[in-house]
Amino acid sequence: IPIDVSCRIDRYNRMSVEIETPTLDQKKIGRTKLAKEISKVCGRRFEPPMISIIKDRCRIQMSEKPVYRIQFGVAQHACDNAQLCGDSYDCFTDGKGRFVAIISDGMGTGGRAAVDGAMASNIMGNLVKAGLGFDCALKIVNSAMQVKSATLDVAVLDLFNGSLSVMKAGAPMSFIKKGRNVERLDAVSVPIGILDEAKFAYAKSTLEENNWLVMVSDGVLAAGDAWIMECIEGWNENSPQTLAETIVEKAQVHRTDGHDDDITVVAIQLRLPSIDL
């Protein structure tokens, strides 16, 4: 029995539905069946819902089925092959037809860096899933990270029109591939937890079918970025996971200064659905 139900059509004529109920067992919610029933009622195709639990409330968010779909892969390497990696990541759809990818790099390596990185990415991800805007969520994360420090790299990809917004707080550049061309996507910024106020630096682009976005932590770029641009440019496979793993392996080989670092790579490919469900 819902506490509240809202149905909205935004300025782009996309429909979204939000349902608030008392806390439910997520395993008992038939996501596919719920999406089909809401689609019948609204006369539009909906994605399976994103469900978040906040205290004693359950929030169910559903968005209209977008034009594109995402395939992504993630690979990591912990400094000195330790058990804990100082980088943390999160990838999800936000219930509004957008795919969100987050990488956070805790300062240093080891257990403390792992805690700081995970704290930053988890708080950021949970706040965005709960419906907060990215700038507002950053302020809360920054307050929580006082006397600690971490970078935040956030990419938001609109699955209806391919528009890409990259938000960086101390994070290194990202890379986009369109056809055979590879471009850097960078924005100068400072990590969170250093200043009383934190702000994202923005960079924007637009992706089309089969274009790529590659996000990396700074451990990848210790030997510069020429080799990674060459790697992405020559990549002909349709496996984001393999690309992410390949970049992680090459990053370790190209580093020749005798040091090691935590490494994280998120590779994302924009695709059209093969079957219209």
mmCIF file of C-alpha atoms in Angstrom:
data_model
loop_
_atom_site.group_PDB
_atom_site.id
_atom_site.type_symbol
_atom_site.label_atom_id
_atom_site.label_comp_id
_atom_site.label_asym_id
_atom_site.label_seq_id
_atom_site.Cartn_x
_atom_site.Cartn_y
_atom_site.Cartn_z
ATOM 1 C CA ILE A 1 0.000 0.000 0.000
ATOM 2 C CA PRO A 2 1.709 3.204 -1.122
ATOM 3 C CA ILE A 3 2.116 6.262 1.072
ATOM 4 C CA ASP A 4 2.594 8.529 -1.934
ATOM 5 C CA VAL A 5 2.684 8.165 -5.716
ATOM 6 C CA SER A 6 3.799 10.819 -8.181
ATOM 7 C CA CYS A 7 3.938 10.720 -11.976
ATOM 8 C CA ARG A 8 5.835 13.448 -13.814
ATOM 9 C CA ILE A 9 6.512 14.420 -17.404
ATOM 10 C CA ASP A 10 9.620 16.586 -17.759
ATOM 11 C CA ARG A 11 10.373 19.248 -20.333
ATOM 12 C CA TYR A 12 11.694 16.587 -22.700
ATOM 13 C CA ASN A 13 8.378 14.657 -22.512
ATOM 14 C CA ARG A 14 9.918 11.829 -20.502
ATOM 15 C CA MET A 15 7.773 10.223 -17.847
ATOM 16 C CA SER A 16 8.975 9.145 -14.417
ATOM 17 C CA VAL A 17 7.092 7.518 -11.553
ATOM 18 C CA GLU A 18 8.026 7.603 -7.882
ATOM 19 C CA ILE A 19 6.301 5.467 -5.272
ATOM 20 C CA GLU A 20 6.870 5.716 -1.535
ATOM 21 C CA THR A 21 5.813 2.878 0.731
ATOM 22 C CA PRO A 22 6.603 1.583 4.205
ATOM 23 C CA THR A 23 9.811 -0.448 4.312
ATOM 24 C CA LEU A 24 9.545 -3.561 2.170
ATOM 25 C CA ASP A 25 11.652 -6.626 1.599
ATOM 26 C CA GLN A 26 13.239 -5.880 -1.788
ATOM 27 C CA LYS A 27 13.362 -9.594 -2.587
ATOM 28 C CA LYS A 28 9.557 -9.759 -2.494
ATOM 29 C CA ILE A 29 9.099 -6.971 -5.026
ATOM 30 C CA GLY A 30 8.508 -8.272 -8.554
ATOM 31 C CA ARG A 31 10.492 -5.625 -10.418
ATOM 32 C CA THR A 32 9.729 -6.881 -13.925
ATOM 33 C CA LYS A 33 6.029 -7.387 -13.207
ATOM 34 C CA LEU A 34 5.775 -3.945 -11.578
ATOM 35 C CA ALA A 35 7.392 -2.328 -14.636
ATOM 36 C CA LYS A 36 4.946 -4.089 -16.968
ATOM 37 C CA GLU A 37 1.913 -3.068 -14.932
ATOM 38 C CA ILE A 38 2.989 0.578 -14.694
ATOM 39 C CA SER A 39 3.738 0.567 -18.434
ATOM 40 C CA LYS A 40 0.197 -0.629 -19.193
ATOM 41 C CA VAL A 41 -1.373 2.012 -16.971
ATOM 42 C CA CYS A 42 0.725 4.898 -18.320
ATOM 43 C CA GLY A 43 0.838 3.832 -21.951
ATOM 44 C CA ARG A 44 4.656 4.059 -22.042
ATOM 45 C CA ARG A 45 7.488 1.566 -21.650
ATOM 46 C CA PHE A 46 9.245 1.643 -18.293
ATOM 47 C CA GLU A 47 12.526 0.262 -17.029
ATOM 48 C CA PRO A 48 12.536 -2.059 -13.983
ATOM 49 C CA PRO A 49 12.454 0.099 -10.843
ATOM 50 C CA MET A 50 15.354 1.312 -8.753
ATOM 51 C CA ILE A 51 14.579 0.694 -5.078
ATOM 52 C CA SER A 52 16.224 2.433 -2.125
ATOM 53 C CA ILE A 53 15.534 2.043 1.591
ATOM 54 C CA ILE A 54 15.865 5.106 3.821
ATOM 55 C CA LYS A 55 15.032 4.521 7.483
ATOM 56 C CA ASP A 56 11.430 3.238 7.576
ATOM 57 C CA ARG A 57 10.540 4.192 3.999
ATOM 58 C CA CYS A 58 10.966 2.422 0.701
ATOM 59 C CA ARG A 59 11.390 4.582 -2.407
ATOM 60 C CA ILE A 60 10.626 3.053 -5.804
ATOM 61 C CA GLN A 61 11.783 5.069 -8.833
ATOM 62 C CA MET A 62 10.897 4.178 -12.392
ATOM 63 C CA SER A 63 11.876 5.910 -15.604
ATOM 64 C CA GLU A 64 10.647 5.621 -19.142
ATOM 65 C CA LYS A 65 12.646 3.130 -21.201
ATOM 66 C CA PRO A 66 15.424 5.157 -22.865
ATOM 67 C CA VAL A 67 16.763 5.106 -26.419
ATOM 68 C CA TYR A 68 20.195 3.736 -25.485
ATOM 69 C CA ARG A 69 21.484 1.066 -23.179
ATOM 70 C CA ILE A 70 24.814 0.807 -21.392
ATOM 71 C CA GLN A 71 27.416 -1.899 -21.179
ATOM 72 C CA PHE A 72 30.271 -1.285 -18.785
ATOM 73 C CA GLY A 73 33.222 -3.016 -17.209
ATOM 74 C CA VAL A 74 35.324 -2.282 -14.130
ATOM 75 C CA ALA A 75 38.846 -3.444 -13.222
ATOM 76 C CA GLN A 76 41.053 -2.623 -10.234
ATOM 77 C CA HIS A 77 44.568 -3.173 -8.936
ATOM 78 C CA ALA A 78 45.482 -2.659 -5.279
ATOM 79 C CA CYS A 79 48.841 -1.086 -4.539
ATOM 80 C CA ASP A 80 51.482 -3.782 -3.886
ATOM 81 C CA ASN A 81 48.724 -6.381 -4.412
ATOM 82 C CA ALA A 82 47.303 -5.594 -0.988
ATOM 83 C CA GLN A 83 43.919 -6.889 0.129
ATOM 84 C CA LEU A 84 42.401 -3.409 0.256
ATOM 85 C CA CYS A 85 42.261 -0.944 -2.632
ATOM 86 C CA GLY A 86 42.219 2.787 -1.855
ATOM 87 C CA ASP A 87 39.931 3.393 -4.844
ATOM 88 C CA SER A 88 36.189 2.830 -4.709
ATOM 89 C CA TYR A 89 33.527 2.945 -7.408
ATOM 90 C CA ASP A 90 29.770 2.748 -7.961
ATOM 91 C CA CYS A 91 27.744 2.420 -11.197
ATOM 92 C CA PHE A 92 23.951 2.602 -11.430
ATOM 93 C CA THR A 93 20.967 4.058 -13.248
ATOM 94 C CA ASP A 94 19.311 6.849 -11.276
ATOM 95 C CA GLY A 95 15.662 6.144 -12.097
ATOM 96 C CA LYS A 96 15.517 9.151 -14.433
ATOM 97 C CA GLY A 97 16.965 7.642 -17.579
ATOM 98 C CA ARG A 98 20.561 8.444 -16.640
ATOM 99 C CA PHE A 99 23.532 6.176 -16.028
ATOM 100 C CA VAL A 100 25.833 7.332 -13.237
ATOM 101 C CA ALA A 101 29.422 6.185 -12.671
ATOM 102 C CA ILE A 102 31.489 7.260 -9.648
ATOM 103 C CA ILE A 103 35.166 6.729 -8.845
ATOM 104 C CA SER A 104 36.638 7.909 -5.545
ATOM 105 C CA ASP A 105 40.329 7.754 -4.701
ATOM 106 C CA GLY A 106 41.249 7.993 -1.020
ATOM 107 C CA MET A 107 44.524 9.803 -0.398
ATOM 108 C CA GLY A 108 47.420 7.404 -0.040
ATOM 109 C CA THR A 109 47.090 3.621 -0.123
ATOM 110 C CA GLY A 110 46.086 0.800 2.177
ATOM 111 C CA GLY A 111 43.313 0.511 4.726
ATOM 112 C CA ARG A 112 42.857 4.184 5.556
ATOM 113 C CA ALA A 113 42.690 5.182 1.890
ATOM 114 C CA ALA A 114 40.221 2.348 1.271
ATOM 115 C CA VAL A 115 37.938 3.613 4.039
ATOM 116 C CA ASP A 116 38.104 7.219 2.788
ATOM 117 C CA GLY A 117 37.493 6.245 -0.829
ATOM 118 C CA ALA A 118 34.606 3.928 0.007
ATOM 119 C CA MET A 119 33.062 6.516 2.318
ATOM 120 C CA ALA A 120 33.114 9.209 -0.360
ATOM 121 C CA SER A 121 31.705 7.050 -3.164
ATOM 122 C CA ASN A 122 29.071 5.367 -0.977
ATOM 123 C CA ILE A 123 27.720 8.601 0.479
ATOM 124 C CA MET A 124 27.693 10.257 -2.949
ATOM 125 C CA GLY A 125 25.979 7.297 -4.580
ATOM 126 C CA ASN A 126 23.349 6.915 -1.864
ATOM 127 C CA LEU A 127 22.485 10.611 -1.876
ATOM 128 C CA VAL A 128 22.063 10.649 -5.666
ATOM 129 C CA LYS A 129 19.926 7.493 -5.524
ATOM 130 C CA ALA A 130 17.792 9.204 -2.880
ATOM 131 C CA GLY A 131 17.105 12.056 -5.304
ATOM 132 C CA LEU A 132 19.558 14.790 -4.257
ATOM 133 C CA GLY A 133 21.271 16.894 -6.894
ATOM 134 C CA PHE A 134 24.972 16.327 -7.483
ATOM 135 C CA ASP A 135 26.157 19.706 -6.177
ATOM 136 C CA CYS A 136 24.076 19.384 -3.014
ATOM 137 C CA ALA A 137 25.303 15.826 -2.478
ATOM 138 C CA LEU A 138 28.912 17.010 -2.881
ATOM 139 C CA LYS A 139 28.504 19.528 -0.069
ATOM 140 C CA ILE A 140 27.282 16.787 2.264
ATOM 141 C CA VAL A 141 30.125 14.448 1.271
ATOM 142 C CA ASN A 142 32.645 17.251 1.780
ATOM 143 C CA SER A 143 31.314 17.923 5.292
ATOM 144 C CA ALA A 144 31.526 14.225 6.127
ATOM 145 C CA MET A 145 35.125 14.065 4.874
ATOM 146 C CA GLN A 146 36.596 16.863 7.021
ATOM 147 C CA VAL A 147 40.166 16.018 8.136
ATOM 148 C CA LYS A 148 40.095 13.313 5.476
ATOM 149 C CA SER A 149 40.627 13.676 1.760
ATOM 150 C CA ALA A 150 39.545 11.928 -1.412
ATOM 151 C CA THR A 151 38.869 12.650 -5.055
ATOM 152 C CA LEU A 152 35.472 12.256 -6.705
ATOM 153 C CA ASP A 153 34.934 11.592 -10.389
ATOM 154 C CA VAL A 154 31.278 11.468 -11.453
ATOM 155 C CA ALA A 155 29.977 10.830 -14.972
ATOM 156 C CA VAL A 156 26.287 11.201 -15.842
ATOM 157 C CA LEU A 157 25.156 9.851 -19.217
ATOM 158 C CA ASP A 158 21.637 10.597 -20.474
ATOM 159 C CA LEU A 159 20.349 7.417 -22.112
ATOM 160 C CA PHE A 160 17.716 9.289 -24.131
ATOM 161 C CA ASN A 161 19.983 11.670 -26.041
ATOM 162 C CA GLY A 162 23.563 10.622 -25.203
ATOM 163 C CA SER A 163 24.494 13.876 -23.453
ATOM 164 C CA LEU A 164 27.407 13.392 -21.072
ATOM 165 C CA SER A 165 28.276 15.488 -18.043
ATOM 166 C CA VAL A 166 31.511 14.777 -16.163
ATOM 167 C CA MET A 167 31.955 16.269 -12.677
ATOM 168 C CA LYS A 168 35.372 16.240 -11.067
ATOM 169 C CA ALA A 169 36.658 17.058 -7.600
ATOM 170 C CA GLY A 170 40.399 16.486 -7.791
ATOM 171 C CA ALA A 171 39.974 13.601 -10.239
ATOM 172 C CA PRO A 172 42.160 13.003 -13.310
ATOM 173 C CA MET A 173 41.028 13.319 -16.907
ATOM 174 C CA SER A 174 38.657 10.897 -18.601
ATOM 175 C CA PHE A 175 38.667 9.766 -22.233
ATOM 176 C CA ILE A 176 35.951 9.477 -24.859
ATOM 177 C CA LYS A 177 36.178 7.558 -28.128
ATOM 178 C CA LYS A 178 34.042 8.507 -31.126
ATOM 179 C CA GLY A 179 34.809 6.284 -34.071
ATOM 180 C CA ARG A 180 38.606 6.250 -34.304
ATOM 181 C CA ASN A 181 39.078 9.558 -32.513
ATOM 182 C CA VAL A 182 39.977 9.694 -28.803
ATOM 183 C CA GLU A 183 39.529 12.917 -26.832
ATOM 184 C CA ARG A 184 40.541 13.968 -23.339
ATOM 185 C CA LEU A 185 37.793 15.180 -21.018
ATOM 186 C CA ASP A 186 39.291 17.176 -18.165
ATOM 187 C CA ALA A 187 38.291 19.831 -15.633
ATOM 188 C CA VAL A 188 40.675 21.386 -13.082
ATOM 189 C CA SER A 189 39.483 20.972 -9.496
ATOM 190 C CA VAL A 190 40.559 20.123 -5.934
ATOM 191 C CA PRO A 191 39.766 17.013 -3.843
ATOM 192 C CA ILE A 192 37.036 17.006 -1.219
ATOM 193 C CA GLY A 193 37.799 17.322 2.493
ATOM 194 C CA ILE A 194 40.485 19.984 1.966
ATOM 195 C CA LEU A 195 38.411 23.183 1.870
ATOM 196 C CA ASP A 196 35.303 24.160 3.826
ATOM 197 C CA GLU A 197 33.392 24.360 0.558
ATOM 198 C CA ALA A 198 33.761 21.963 -2.350
ATOM 199 C CA LYS A 199 32.669 22.490 -5.933
ATOM 200 C CA PHE A 200 32.605 20.256 -8.950
ATOM 201 C CA ALA A 201 34.393 21.287 -12.131
ATOM 202 C CA TYR A 202 32.307 20.326 -15.154
ATOM 203 C CA ALA A 203 33.095 19.019 -18.625
ATOM 204 C CA LYS A 204 30.449 18.079 -21.188
ATOM 205 C CA SER A 205 30.158 16.107 -24.392
ATOM 206 C CA THR A 206 27.643 14.029 -26.370
ATOM 207 C CA LEU A 207 27.994 10.330 -27.176
ATOM 208 C CA GLU A 208 26.336 8.294 -29.907
ATOM 209 C CA GLU A 209 25.915 4.597 -30.588
ATOM 210 C CA ASN A 210 29.111 2.581 -29.964
ATOM 211 C CA ASN A 211 30.976 5.581 -28.499
ATOM 212 C CA TRP A 212 33.071 4.975 -25.383
ATOM 213 C CA LEU A 213 33.760 6.697 -22.087
ATOM 214 C CA VAL A 214 36.779 5.569 -20.039
ATOM 215 C CA MET A 215 37.198 6.830 -16.462
ATOM 216 C CA VAL A 216 40.425 6.211 -14.541
ATOM 217 C CA SER A 217 41.991 6.898 -11.164
ATOM 218 C CA ASP A 218 45.319 8.728 -11.060
ATOM 219 C CA GLY A 219 47.310 5.493 -10.720
ATOM 220 C CA VAL A 220 46.687 4.916 -14.439
ATOM 221 C CA LEU A 221 48.344 8.160 -15.539
ATOM 222 C CA ALA A 222 51.663 7.944 -13.683
ATOM 223 C CA ALA A 223 53.456 7.414 -17.015
ATOM 224 C CA GLY A 224 51.424 9.962 -18.948
ATOM 225 C CA ASP A 225 48.344 9.545 -21.127
ATOM 226 C CA ALA A 226 49.767 8.922 -24.619
ATOM 227 C CA TRP A 227 49.782 5.144 -24.195
ATOM 228 C CA ILE A 228 46.201 4.969 -22.909
ATOM 229 C CA MET A 229 44.920 7.117 -25.766
ATOM 230 C CA GLU A 230 46.689 4.783 -28.199
ATOM 231 C CA CYS A 231 45.196 1.761 -26.435
ATOM 232 C CA ILE A 232 41.641 3.134 -26.584
ATOM 233 C CA GLU A 233 42.040 4.334 -30.186
ATOM 234 C CA GLY A 234 43.077 0.888 -31.363
ATOM 235 C CA TRP A 235 40.433 -0.970 -29.379
ATOM 236 C CA ASN A 236 38.130 -2.925 -31.733
ATOM 237 C CA GLU A 237 36.387 -5.322 -29.363
ATOM 238 C CA ASN A 238 32.905 -4.761 -27.909
ATOM 239 C CA SER A 239 33.890 -5.831 -24.395
ATOM 240 C CA PRO A 240 34.137 -2.995 -21.850
ATOM 241 C CA GLN A 241 35.293 -5.451 -19.188
ATOM 242 C CA THR A 242 38.204 -6.625 -21.324
ATOM 243 C CA LEU A 243 39.162 -3.027 -22.126
ATOM 244 C CA ALA A 244 39.147 -2.099 -18.422
ATOM 245 C CA GLU A 245 41.311 -5.097 -17.552
ATOM 246 C CA THR A 246 43.703 -4.368 -20.427
ATOM 247 C CA ILE A 247 44.223 -0.756 -19.315
ATOM 248 C CA VAL A 248 44.895 -1.859 -15.723
ATOM 249 C CA GLU A 249 47.510 -4.350 -16.922
ATOM 250 C CA LYS A 250 49.189 -1.850 -19.258
ATOM 251 C CA ALA A 251 49.215 0.853 -16.545
ATOM 252 C CA GLN A 252 51.367 -1.392 -14.352
ATOM 253 C CA VAL A 253 53.733 -2.182 -17.231
ATOM 254 C CA HIS A 254 54.151 1.452 -18.300
ATOM 255 C CA ARG A 255 55.003 2.623 -14.785
ATOM 256 C CA THR A 256 58.807 2.608 -14.554
ATOM 257 C CA ASP A 257 59.500 4.774 -11.484
ATOM 258 C CA GLY A 258 59.673 1.810 -9.120
ATOM 259 C CA HIS A 259 56.482 2.756 -7.286
ATOM 260 C CA ASP A 260 53.006 1.257 -7.282
ATOM 261 C CA ASP A 261 49.563 2.762 -6.732
ATOM 262 C CA ASP A 262 45.903 1.828 -6.577
ATOM 263 C CA ILE A 263 44.332 1.654 -10.040
ATOM 264 C CA THR A 264 40.691 1.719 -11.113
ATOM 265 C CA VAL A 265 39.272 1.780 -14.630
ATOM 266 C CA VAL A 266 35.617 2.056 -15.630
ATOM 267 C CA ALA A 267 34.952 1.484 -19.347
ATOM 268 C CA ILE A 268 31.486 2.371 -20.678
ATOM 269 C CA GLN A 269 30.032 1.784 -24.149
ATOM 270 C CA LEU A 270 26.786 3.351 -25.371
ATOM 271 C CA ARG A 271 24.652 0.978 -27.419
ATOM 272 C CA LEU A 272 21.258 0.667 -29.032
ATOM 273 C CA PRO A 273 19.072 -2.208 -27.766
ATOM 274 C CA SER A 274 19.350 -5.248 -30.028
ATOM 275 C CA ILE A 275 15.776 -6.243 -29.296
ATOM 276 C CA ASP A 276 12.864 -3.867 -28.674
ATOM 277 C CA LEU A 277 11.257 -5.344 -25.564
#
